[in-house]
């Protein structure tokens, strides 16, 4: 079977932003073999998200722990050291130099890839000024991408609309993971800077994250099939 005919695409991470582990398990079951990559974030973390993630890994799924670590370097290093043996593929940390370097140290020789959040997509220029940053979001993203490469992390999280610019600045195998992905005409929800799955990938994203368009759909499996079709017919 060629890659184009595979019933799934490992580049698609489905965000399991759901209120309980039971809901998350039911969603994974409904999606069946159409999805092999899942993102577990802060909503599930305090209610058994790590154990649940380990279960998915044991089933052969790729797991992205979106925990956005941000603390003093020593603590980030130790937290990453605890997470590394769990078998997840990706872990997010905030993109400040000390935090990124500590996470790289903590993951050691494990296969865990460290992903830096450059600037949260919920922050605009005015919010950054309010926080005391005297730069704009775009410049800060570029600055932090350069620091991420220097720190030795494996990739960054970015808006799909920043992916092309970032791709030009980073090594070839650097990962760029983009949330903010919507189908043409789809409901944007609270996402402001969006692109279609195919556009995100052709702009340089290595992986895309899609949550509500799948998990809130009446037919999640159909929503995944539509996304896979969008990727195939436009690439
Ligand atoms: O439901 P939706 O497709 O908007 O979900 C996107 C996922 O990506 C959510 O889990 C959200 O927390 C996450 N995310 C994001 N923007 C970032 C980083 C993570 O939307 N900058």
XYZ file of N, CA and C and ligand atoms in Angstrom:
726
model
N 0.847 -1.206 0.000
C 0.000 0.000 0.000
C 0.879 1.252 0.000
N 0.631 2.202 -0.876
C 1.447 3.417 -0.873
C 0.983 4.312 0.262
N 1.840 5.311 0.607
C 1.519 6.202 1.711
C 0.197 6.940 1.443
N 0.007 7.318 0.172
C -1.183 8.103 -0.166
C -2.467 7.329 0.088
N -2.379 5.997 0.089
C -3.598 5.196 0.275
C -3.812 4.762 1.726
N -2.832 5.063 2.599
C -2.959 4.610 3.984
C -4.226 5.204 4.602
N -4.893 4.440 5.483
C -6.150 4.938 6.066
C -5.937 5.970 7.178
N -4.695 6.361 7.411
C -4.405 7.338 8.463
C -3.200 8.158 8.024
N -2.922 9.234 8.763
C -1.735 10.032 8.474
C -1.103 10.405 9.819
N 0.094 9.877 10.123
C 0.680 10.128 11.445
C 0.968 11.607 11.702
N 0.912 12.420 10.650
C 1.164 13.865 10.848
C -0.024 14.570 11.485
N -1.165 13.907 11.523
C -2.362 14.509 12.140
C -2.464 14.100 13.604
N -2.248 15.053 14.514
C -2.461 14.819 15.942
C -3.858 15.304 16.305
N -4.673 14.433 16.860
C -5.998 14.828 17.324
C -5.893 15.251 18.794
N -6.309 16.503 19.077
C -6.245 17.033 20.447
C -7.420 16.497 21.247
N -7.111 15.688 22.262
C -8.164 15.107 23.103
C -8.487 16.069 24.244
N -9.059 17.224 23.891
C -9.446 18.210 24.908
C -10.863 17.875 25.354
N -10.952 16.904 26.221
C -12.252 16.363 26.638
C -12.315 16.317 28.166
N -13.531 16.329 28.737
C -13.655 16.497 30.192
C -13.288 15.284 31.041
N -13.229 14.118 30.455
C -12.897 12.944 31.282
C -12.117 11.929 30.454
N -11.432 11.036 31.169
C -10.699 9.962 30.504
C -11.690 9.053 29.760
N -12.868 8.870 30.358
C -13.874 8.022 29.686
C -14.257 8.620 28.335
N -14.432 9.956 28.297
C -14.754 10.612 27.016
C -13.600 10.446 26.025
N -12.376 10.597 26.541
C -11.214 10.480 25.655
C -11.100 9.059 25.098
N -11.332 8.068 25.976
C -11.266 6.658 25.530
C -12.320 6.387 24.467
N -13.529 6.932 24.702
C -14.620 6.707 23.742
C -14.270 7.335 22.392
N -13.640 8.508 22.436
C -13.262 9.184 21.177
C -12.204 8.358 20.431
N -11.218 7.859 21.157
C -10.171 7.044 20.523
C -10.795 5.800 19.891
N -11.733 5.228 20.588
C -12.412 4.041 20.066
C -13.181 4.366 18.784
N -13.895 5.491 18.817
C -14.680 5.881 17.626
C -13.774 6.124 16.432
N -12.608 6.718 16.692
C -11.710 7.059 15.567
C -10.971 5.828 15.053
N -10.849 4.811 15.900
C -10.279 3.535 15.461
C -8.947 3.686 14.767
N -8.787 2.964 13.644
C -7.485 2.989 12.967
C -7.327 4.200 12.045
N -8.268 5.148 12.076
C -8.112 6.320 11.205
C -7.177 7.364 11.809
N -6.851 7.200 13.114
C -5.952 8.159 13.773
C -4.889 7.392 14.547
N -3.624 7.780 14.357
C -2.546 7.116 15.104
C -1.797 8.073 16.023
N -2.170 9.361 15.999
C -1.431 10.332 16.802
C -2.403 11.185 17.617
N -2.145 11.268 18.921
C -3.049 11.994 19.818
C -2.286 12.979 20.689
N -2.931 14.128 20.953
C -2.360 15.123 21.872
C -3.161 15.120 23.161
N -2.437 15.002 24.268
C -3.053 15.054 25.596
C -2.544 16.321 26.275
N -3.476 17.154 26.729
C -3.065 18.440 27.287
C -3.452 18.602 28.736
N -3.540 19.844 29.151
C -3.720 20.157 30.566
C -5.084 19.739 31.116
N -6.077 19.581 30.242
C -7.407 19.196 30.742
C -7.402 17.763 31.282
N -6.689 16.877 30.617
C -6.652 15.472 31.057
C -5.504 15.192 32.027
N -4.459 16.029 32.004
C -3.278 15.765 32.851
C -3.635 15.494 34.315
N -4.468 16.354 34.956
C -4.706 16.133 36.396
C -5.669 14.990 36.706
N -6.273 14.407 35.700
C -7.275 13.359 35.979
C -6.896 12.022 35.334
N -5.588 11.796 35.242
C -5.129 10.499 34.738
C -4.613 10.522 33.313
N -4.311 11.725 32.812
C -3.868 11.853 31.424
C -2.569 11.114 31.106
N -1.679 11.044 32.101
C -0.395 10.381 31.844
C -0.596 8.866 31.692
N -1.370 8.288 32.630
C -1.643 6.839 32.541
C -2.381 6.507 31.246
N -3.338 7.374 30.907
C -4.102 7.183 29.672
C -3.164 7.232 28.463
N -2.244 8.212 28.486
C -1.270 8.328 27.391
C -0.409 7.085 27.282
N -0.003 6.546 28.448
C 0.819 5.319 28.431
C 0.048 4.167 27.782
N -1.243 4.136 28.053
C -2.090 3.095 27.445
C -2.138 3.236 25.929
N -2.248 4.480 25.467
C -2.267 4.702 24.010
C -0.938 4.277 23.387
N 0.152 4.623 24.073
C 1.482 4.267 23.562
C 1.593 2.734 23.464
N 1.071 2.054 24.491
C 1.107 0.580 24.493
C 0.304 -0.001 23.327
N -0.693 0.771 22.858
C -1.474 0.318 21.682
C -0.789 0.685 20.369
N 0.371 1.329 20.468
C 1.109 1.682 19.248
C 0.803 3.070 18.719
N 0.108 3.893 19.510
C -0.203 5.253 19.062
C 0.961 6.208 19.400
N 1.052 7.298 18.639
C 1.995 8.371 18.973
C 1.296 9.314 19.941
N 1.987 9.682 21.014
C 1.374 10.570 22.003
C 2.194 11.839 22.179
N 1.499 12.948 22.152
C 2.072 14.282 22.314
C 1.561 14.800 23.657
N 2.483 14.934 24.628
C 2.112 15.510 25.924
C 2.272 17.025 25.839
N 1.156 17.722 25.766
C 1.186 19.195 25.641
C 1.058 19.794 27.036
N 2.168 19.725 27.784
C 2.135 20.152 29.188
C 2.725 21.553 29.368
N 3.302 22.094 28.340
C 3.830 23.473 28.369
C 4.597 23.768 29.663
N 5.664 23.025 29.892
C 6.442 23.215 31.120
C 7.087 24.602 31.139
N 7.073 25.221 32.313
C 7.684 26.548 32.472
C 8.021 26.727 33.942
N 9.308 26.595 34.294
C 9.728 26.719 35.700
C 11.227 26.991 35.681
N 11.855 26.991 36.838
C 13.307 27.168 36.852
C 13.924 25.958 36.140
N 15.112 26.190 35.589
C 15.741 25.147 34.776
C 15.842 23.807 35.493
N 16.271 23.816 36.766
C 16.479 22.550 37.486
C 15.176 21.746 37.551
N 14.068 22.435 37.751
C 12.781 21.738 37.866
C 12.318 21.218 36.509
N 12.507 22.026 35.477
C 12.120 21.576 34.134
C 12.947 20.356 33.739
N 14.232 20.386 34.080
C 15.105 19.250 33.742
C 14.611 17.974 34.436
N 14.271 18.102 35.715
C 13.829 16.911 36.456
C 12.456 16.433 35.970
N 11.572 17.380 35.666
C 10.246 16.991 35.157
C 10.396 16.263 33.825
N 11.252 16.787 32.963
C 11.446 16.147 31.647
C 12.066 14.768 31.825
N 12.953 14.648 32.819
C 13.578 13.337 33.076
C 12.516 12.323 33.518
N 11.511 12.798 34.243
C 10.426 11.891 34.669
C 9.521 11.513 33.494
N 9.351 12.443 32.559
C 8.429 12.215 31.437
C 9.091 11.357 30.346
N 10.396 11.525 30.163
C 11.094 10.887 29.031
C 10.847 9.380 28.897
N 10.907 8.604 30.006
C 10.747 7.145 29.822
C 9.318 6.690 29.536
N 8.341 7.601 29.578
C 6.946 7.191 29.390
C 6.662 6.761 27.954
N 7.511 7.204 27.035
C 7.361 6.737 25.645
C 6.622 7.684 24.728
N 6.331 8.904 25.213
C 5.647 9.869 24.346
C 6.597 10.331 23.239
N 5.992 10.837 22.164
C 6.799 11.319 21.042
C 7.181 12.782 21.221
N 6.231 13.598 21.710
C 6.449 15.041 21.799
C 6.074 15.563 23.180
N 6.822 16.597 23.623
C 6.508 17.295 24.874
C 6.716 18.788 24.638
N 5.734 19.606 25.064
C 5.929 21.057 24.914
C 6.508 21.679 26.175
N 7.368 22.677 25.954
C 7.879 23.533 27.031
C 7.785 24.972 26.510
N 7.777 25.913 27.420
C 7.780 27.305 26.959
C 9.144 27.641 26.360
N 9.123 28.553 25.393
C 10.329 28.787 24.592
C 11.273 29.836 25.127
N 11.622 29.763 26.413
C 12.675 30.652 26.916
C 13.972 29.835 27.002
N 15.122 30.484 26.800
C 16.376 29.736 26.644
C 16.684 28.771 27.778
N 16.506 29.203 29.044
C 16.846 28.324 30.165
C 15.928 27.105 30.225
N 14.648 27.330 29.950
C 13.678 26.226 29.994
C 13.963 25.218 28.879
N 14.228 25.721 27.682
C 14.490 24.821 26.543
C 15.756 23.995 26.783
N 16.822 24.653 27.247
C 18.087 23.937 27.476
C 17.905 22.869 28.552
N 17.134 23.201 29.595
C 16.915 22.247 30.685
C 16.129 21.031 30.190
N 15.137 21.261 29.348
C 14.325 20.144 28.837
C 15.170 19.232 27.944
N 16.036 19.829 27.140
C 16.913 19.027 26.266
C 17.832 18.149 27.127
N 18.328 18.729 28.209
C 19.191 17.972 29.120
C 18.396 16.839 29.783
N 17.180 17.159 30.216
C 16.368 16.182 30.946
C 15.915 15.003 30.105
N 15.680 15.235 28.833
C 15.211 14.088 28.015
C 16.352 13.143 27.649
N 17.583 13.627 27.837
C 18.750 12.761 27.635
C 18.738 12.095 26.280
N 18.947 10.767 26.272
C 19.034 10.056 24.998
C 17.699 9.411 24.614
N 16.633 9.750 25.315
C 15.328 9.158 24.995
C 14.839 9.670 23.642
N 13.763 9.048 23.140
C 13.251 9.466 21.824
C 12.293 10.651 21.931
N 12.084 11.134 23.151
C 11.147 12.254 23.360
C 11.648 13.509 22.649
N 10.791 14.089 21.821
C 11.154 15.330 21.121
C 10.635 16.526 21.920
N 11.506 17.493 22.113
C 11.139 18.692 22.872
C 10.668 19.773 21.900
N 9.442 20.238 22.148
C 8.820 21.245 21.291
C 8.657 22.544 22.069
N 9.155 23.636 21.521
C 9.060 24.919 22.218
C 7.842 25.706 21.741
N 7.106 26.219 22.710
C 6.014 27.142 22.386
C 6.669 28.524 22.287
N 6.628 29.105 21.108
C 7.313 30.394 20.919
C 6.530 31.497 21.625
N 5.398 31.875 21.046
C 4.507 32.866 21.666
C 3.107 32.274 21.573
N 2.402 32.197 22.680
C 1.047 31.632 22.643
C 0.216 32.380 21.610
N -0.560 31.641 20.845
C -1.336 32.297 19.772
C -2.453 33.173 20.341
N -2.710 33.036 21.631
C -3.734 33.905 22.248
C -3.167 35.297 22.577
N -1.844 35.471 22.438
C -1.231 36.768 22.755
C -1.043 37.592 21.490
N -1.591 38.807 21.493
C -1.339 39.713 20.370
C -0.353 40.792 20.820
N -0.057 41.728 19.926
C 0.956 42.740 20.228
C 0.600 43.525 21.492
N -0.675 43.884 21.619
C -1.093 44.686 22.777
C -0.891 43.897 24.077
N -1.187 42.612 24.040
C -1.023 41.783 25.239
C 0.450 41.692 25.628
N 1.332 41.619 24.626
C 2.767 41.535 24.921
C 3.264 42.827 25.576
N 2.783 43.972 25.087
C 3.164 45.259 25.691
C 2.677 45.289 27.141
N 1.453 44.852 27.332
C 0.874 44.796 28.679
C 1.741 43.941 29.622
N 2.344 42.883 29.047
C 3.186 41.986 29.852
C 4.601 42.520 30.024
N 4.907 43.662 29.370
C 6.227 44.262 29.530
C 7.215 43.909 28.437
N 6.743 43.291 27.354
C 7.633 43.001 26.221
C 7.595 44.171 25.257
N 8.753 44.695 24.886
C 8.750 45.830 23.966
C 9.129 45.370 22.565
N 8.312 44.477 22.056
C 8.490 43.944 20.707
C 7.099 43.526 20.243
N 6.978 43.083 18.992
C 5.668 42.580 18.584
C 5.711 41.054 18.477
N 4.539 40.448 18.327
C 4.445 38.989 18.379
C 5.300 38.340 17.290
N 5.256 38.908 16.096
C 5.987 38.302 14.982
C 7.499 38.312 15.244
N 7.994 39.465 15.710
C 9.439 39.547 15.983
C 9.843 38.615 17.120
N 8.971 38.519 18.118
C 9.288 37.651 19.255
C 9.296 36.175 18.821
N 8.372 35.804 17.925
C 8.348 34.428 17.411
C 9.684 34.124 16.724
N 10.113 35.022 15.837
C 11.361 34.794 15.091
C 12.558 34.723 16.047
N 12.592 35.633 17.017
C 13.667 35.653 18.012
C 13.715 34.315 18.760
N 12.543 33.838 19.147
C 12.495 32.599 19.939
C 12.771 31.367 19.085
N 12.435 31.422 17.819
C 12.771 30.289 16.939
C 14.292 30.172 16.853
N 14.970 31.298 16.683
C 16.446 31.264 16.629
C 17.013 30.712 17.934
N 16.427 31.112 19.048
C 16.905 30.617 20.349
C 16.590 29.124 20.505
N 15.461 28.698 19.938
C 15.072 27.281 20.036
C 16.098 26.403 19.300
N 16.507 26.858 18.119
C 17.500 26.101 17.340
C 18.806 26.024 18.135
N 19.191 27.150 18.692
C 20.431 27.226 19.479
C 20.378 26.314 20.715
N 19.207 26.250 21.337
C 19.054 25.449 22.560
C 19.035 23.949 22.262
N 18.868 23.590 20.990
C 18.895 22.170 20.613
C 17.567 21.464 20.769
N 16.456 22.230 20.854
C 15.155 21.538 20.888
C 14.864 20.973 19.495
N 13.824 20.151 19.423
C 13.534 19.449 18.158
C 12.561 20.192 17.268
N 11.869 21.175 17.833
C 10.912 21.884 17.005
C 10.169 22.943 17.783
N 9.250 23.582 17.096
C 8.424 24.628 17.726
C 6.959 24.407 17.379
N 6.119 24.998 18.223
C 4.681 25.065 17.952
C 4.439 26.448 17.368
N 3.701 26.520 16.267
C 3.451 27.843 15.693
C 2.095 27.881 15.010
N 1.651 29.090 14.747
C 0.467 29.248 13.894
C 0.843 28.761 12.496
N -0.107 28.165 11.751
C 0.226 27.734 10.382
C 0.646 28.910 9.505
N 0.194 30.120 9.893
C 0.534 31.284 9.072
C 1.981 31.740 9.291
N 2.639 31.186 10.320
C 4.058 31.511 10.558
C 4.974 30.413 10.037
N 4.387 29.293 9.627
C 5.200 28.102 9.338
C 6.228 28.342 8.228
N 5.823 29.033 7.176
C 6.745 29.209 6.037
C 7.957 30.039 6.446
N 7.696 31.088 7.198
C 8.796 31.959 7.624
C 9.747 31.212 8.570
N 9.163 30.403 9.447
C 9.991 29.635 10.386
C 10.797 28.581 9.627
N 10.151 27.912 8.677
C 10.821 26.835 7.930
C 12.116 27.339 7.298
N 12.105 28.604 6.852
C 13.290 29.171 6.189
C 14.443 29.410 7.163
N 14.160 29.358 8.461
C 15.185 29.709 9.465
C 15.779 28.507 10.182
N 15.220 27.317 9.949
C 15.558 26.179 10.816
C 16.169 25.026 10.012
N 16.865 24.107 10.700
C 17.401 22.942 9.996
C 16.274 22.116 9.365
N 16.646 21.327 8.345
C 15.656 20.590 7.549
C 14.765 19.664 8.388
N 15.381 18.998 9.377
C 14.603 18.020 10.144
C 13.911 18.631 11.363
N 13.962 19.946 11.499
C 13.315 20.635 12.621
C 11.797 20.486 12.493
N 11.131 20.173 13.604
C 9.681 19.968 13.548
C 8.940 21.295 13.726
N 7.880 21.462 12.976
C 6.991 22.623 13.148
C 5.577 22.060 13.275
N 5.012 22.210 14.459
C 3.689 21.650 14.724
C 2.698 22.804 14.822
N 1.636 22.731 14.025
C 0.686 23.847 13.986
C -0.722 23.447 14.401
N -1.209 24.055 15.506
C -2.656 24.040 15.762
C -3.275 25.149 14.893
N -4.516 25.511 15.156
C -5.144 26.561 14.339
C -5.442 26.059 12.940
N -5.807 24.772 12.847
C -6.085 24.172 11.537
C -7.597 23.966 11.387
N -8.129 24.452 10.290
C -9.569 24.328 10.040
C -9.807 23.966 8.580
N -10.891 23.231 8.337
C -11.276 22.912 6.963
C -11.826 24.170 6.297
N -11.765 24.232 4.952
C -12.317 25.411 4.283
C -13.763 25.623 4.740
N -14.069 26.844 5.169
C -15.440 27.144 5.602
C -15.786 26.632 6.989
N -14.827 25.994 7.676
C -15.107 25.433 9.005
C -15.196 26.518 10.069
N -15.814 26.175 11.199
C -15.968 27.112 12.310
C -14.595 27.328 12.961
N -14.141 28.597 13.012
C -12.811 28.880 13.559
C -12.797 28.776 15.073
N -13.970 28.896 15.740
C -13.997 28.911 17.202
C -13.180 30.095 17.696
N -12.337 29.882 18.717
C -11.531 30.990 19.230
C -10.171 31.091 18.539
N -9.934 30.272 17.526
C -8.661 30.340 16.814
C -8.685 31.525 15.852
N -7.614 32.322 15.869
C -7.639 33.536 15.043
C -6.829 33.399 13.763
N -5.709 32.689 13.853
C -4.814 32.655 12.689
C -4.798 31.226 12.154
N -5.734 30.959 11.243
C -5.983 29.572 10.841
C -5.592 29.300 9.385
N -5.442 28.027 9.069
C -5.217 27.587 7.687
C -5.779 26.186 7.549
N -5.974 25.753 6.301
C -6.466 24.396 6.068
C -5.338 23.393 6.351
N -5.694 22.120 6.544
C -4.654 21.101 6.780
C -3.590 21.102 5.673
N -4.050 21.111 4.422
C -3.097 21.037 3.300
C -2.198 22.267 3.261
N -2.776 23.444 3.515
C -1.971 24.665 3.461
C -0.941 24.684 4.596
N -1.370 24.249 5.791
C -0.425 24.202 6.918
C 0.772 23.321 6.563
N 0.495 22.134 6.006
C 1.588 21.206 5.683
C 2.448 21.738 4.532
N 1.789 22.316 3.519
C 2.597 22.795 2.380
C 3.369 24.061 2.751
N 2.947 24.732 3.825
C 3.686 25.921 4.280
C 4.919 25.547 5.095
N 5.054 24.264 5.425
C 6.263 23.858 6.152
C 5.999 23.146 7.454
N 4.718 23.014 7.843
C 4.434 22.269 9.070
C 4.816 20.804 8.873
N 5.418 20.207 9.927
C 5.711 18.772 9.848
C 4.517 17.978 10.377
N 3.746 18.593 11.284
C 2.571 17.952 11.879
C 1.503 19.018 12.090
N 0.240 18.588 12.120
C -0.843 19.509 12.446
C -1.610 18.969 13.653
N -2.207 19.887 14.412
C -3.034 19.503 15.556
C -4.451 19.971 15.282
N -5.407 19.066 15.376
C -6.813 19.435 15.191
C -7.603 18.870 16.369
N -8.378 19.751 17.005
C -9.174 19.321 18.143
C -10.649 19.327 17.837
N -11.299 20.446 18.187
C -12.764 20.528 18.134
C -13.398 20.172 16.794
N -12.782 20.508 15.651
C -13.450 20.119 14.395
C -13.654 18.600 14.301
N -12.850 17.844 15.053
C -13.026 16.387 15.073
C -13.832 15.969 16.307
N -13.379 16.413 17.482
C -13.977 15.879 18.722
C -15.387 16.403 18.986
N -15.734 17.548 18.397
C -17.101 18.076 18.598
C -18.002 17.753 17.406
N -17.476 17.008 16.453
C -18.272 16.686 15.269
C -19.288 15.580 15.593
N -20.412 15.590 14.893
C -21.380 14.497 15.065
C -20.810 13.193 14.551
N -19.870 13.319 13.619
C -19.265 12.136 13.009
C -17.743 12.338 12.956
N -17.061 12.092 14.091
C -15.615 12.373 14.166
C -14.799 11.630 13.100
N -15.206 10.404 12.804
C -14.447 9.610 11.840
C -14.543 10.235 10.444
N -15.719 10.738 10.148
C -15.946 11.417 8.868
C -15.109 12.703 8.800
N -15.052 13.418 9.954
C -14.263 14.657 10.007
C -12.791 14.356 9.724
N -12.296 13.241 10.273
C -10.900 12.845 10.001
C -10.735 12.502 8.521
N -11.693 11.750 7.981
C -11.606 11.358 6.561
C -11.559 12.601 5.667
N -12.353 13.617 6.012
C -12.359 14.855 5.217
C -10.997 15.563 5.292
N -10.397 15.541 6.482
C -9.078 16.180 6.648
C -8.024 15.424 5.822
N -8.072 14.091 5.884
C -7.098 13.289 5.122
C -7.282 13.532 3.622
N -8.524 13.675 3.204
C -8.809 13.941 1.785
C -8.279 15.323 1.389
N -8.477 16.300 2.276
C -7.975 17.654 2.008
C -6.452 17.620 1.826
N -5.785 16.826 2.660
C -4.313 16.740 2.556
C -3.920 16.073 1.249
N -4.599 14.969 0.913
C -4.214 14.189 -0.279
C -4.502 14.932 -1.572
N -5.648 15.577 -1.619
C -6.011 16.194 -2.902
C -5.278 17.500 -3.131
N -4.623 18.011 -2.112
C -3.920 19.287 -2.273
C -2.409 19.146 -2.120
N -1.910 17.904 -2.159
C -0.450 17.795 -2.016
C 0.137 16.973 -3.150
O -9.881 22.600 19.016
P -8.680 23.123 18.307
O -8.429 22.478 16.967
O -8.647 24.643 18.237
O -7.478 22.650 19.257
C -6.175 23.103 19.127
C -5.329 22.515 20.206
O -4.028 23.070 20.107
C -5.793 22.830 21.619
O -5.444 21.701 22.424
C -4.978 24.027 22.040
O -4.754 24.079 23.423
C -3.677 23.747 21.306
N -2.857 24.913 21.047
C -3.306 26.025 20.340
N -2.467 27.076 20.109
C -1.225 27.066 20.581
C -0.753 25.949 21.282
C -1.613 24.872 21.503
O -4.444 26.052 19.885
N -0.415 28.084 20.343
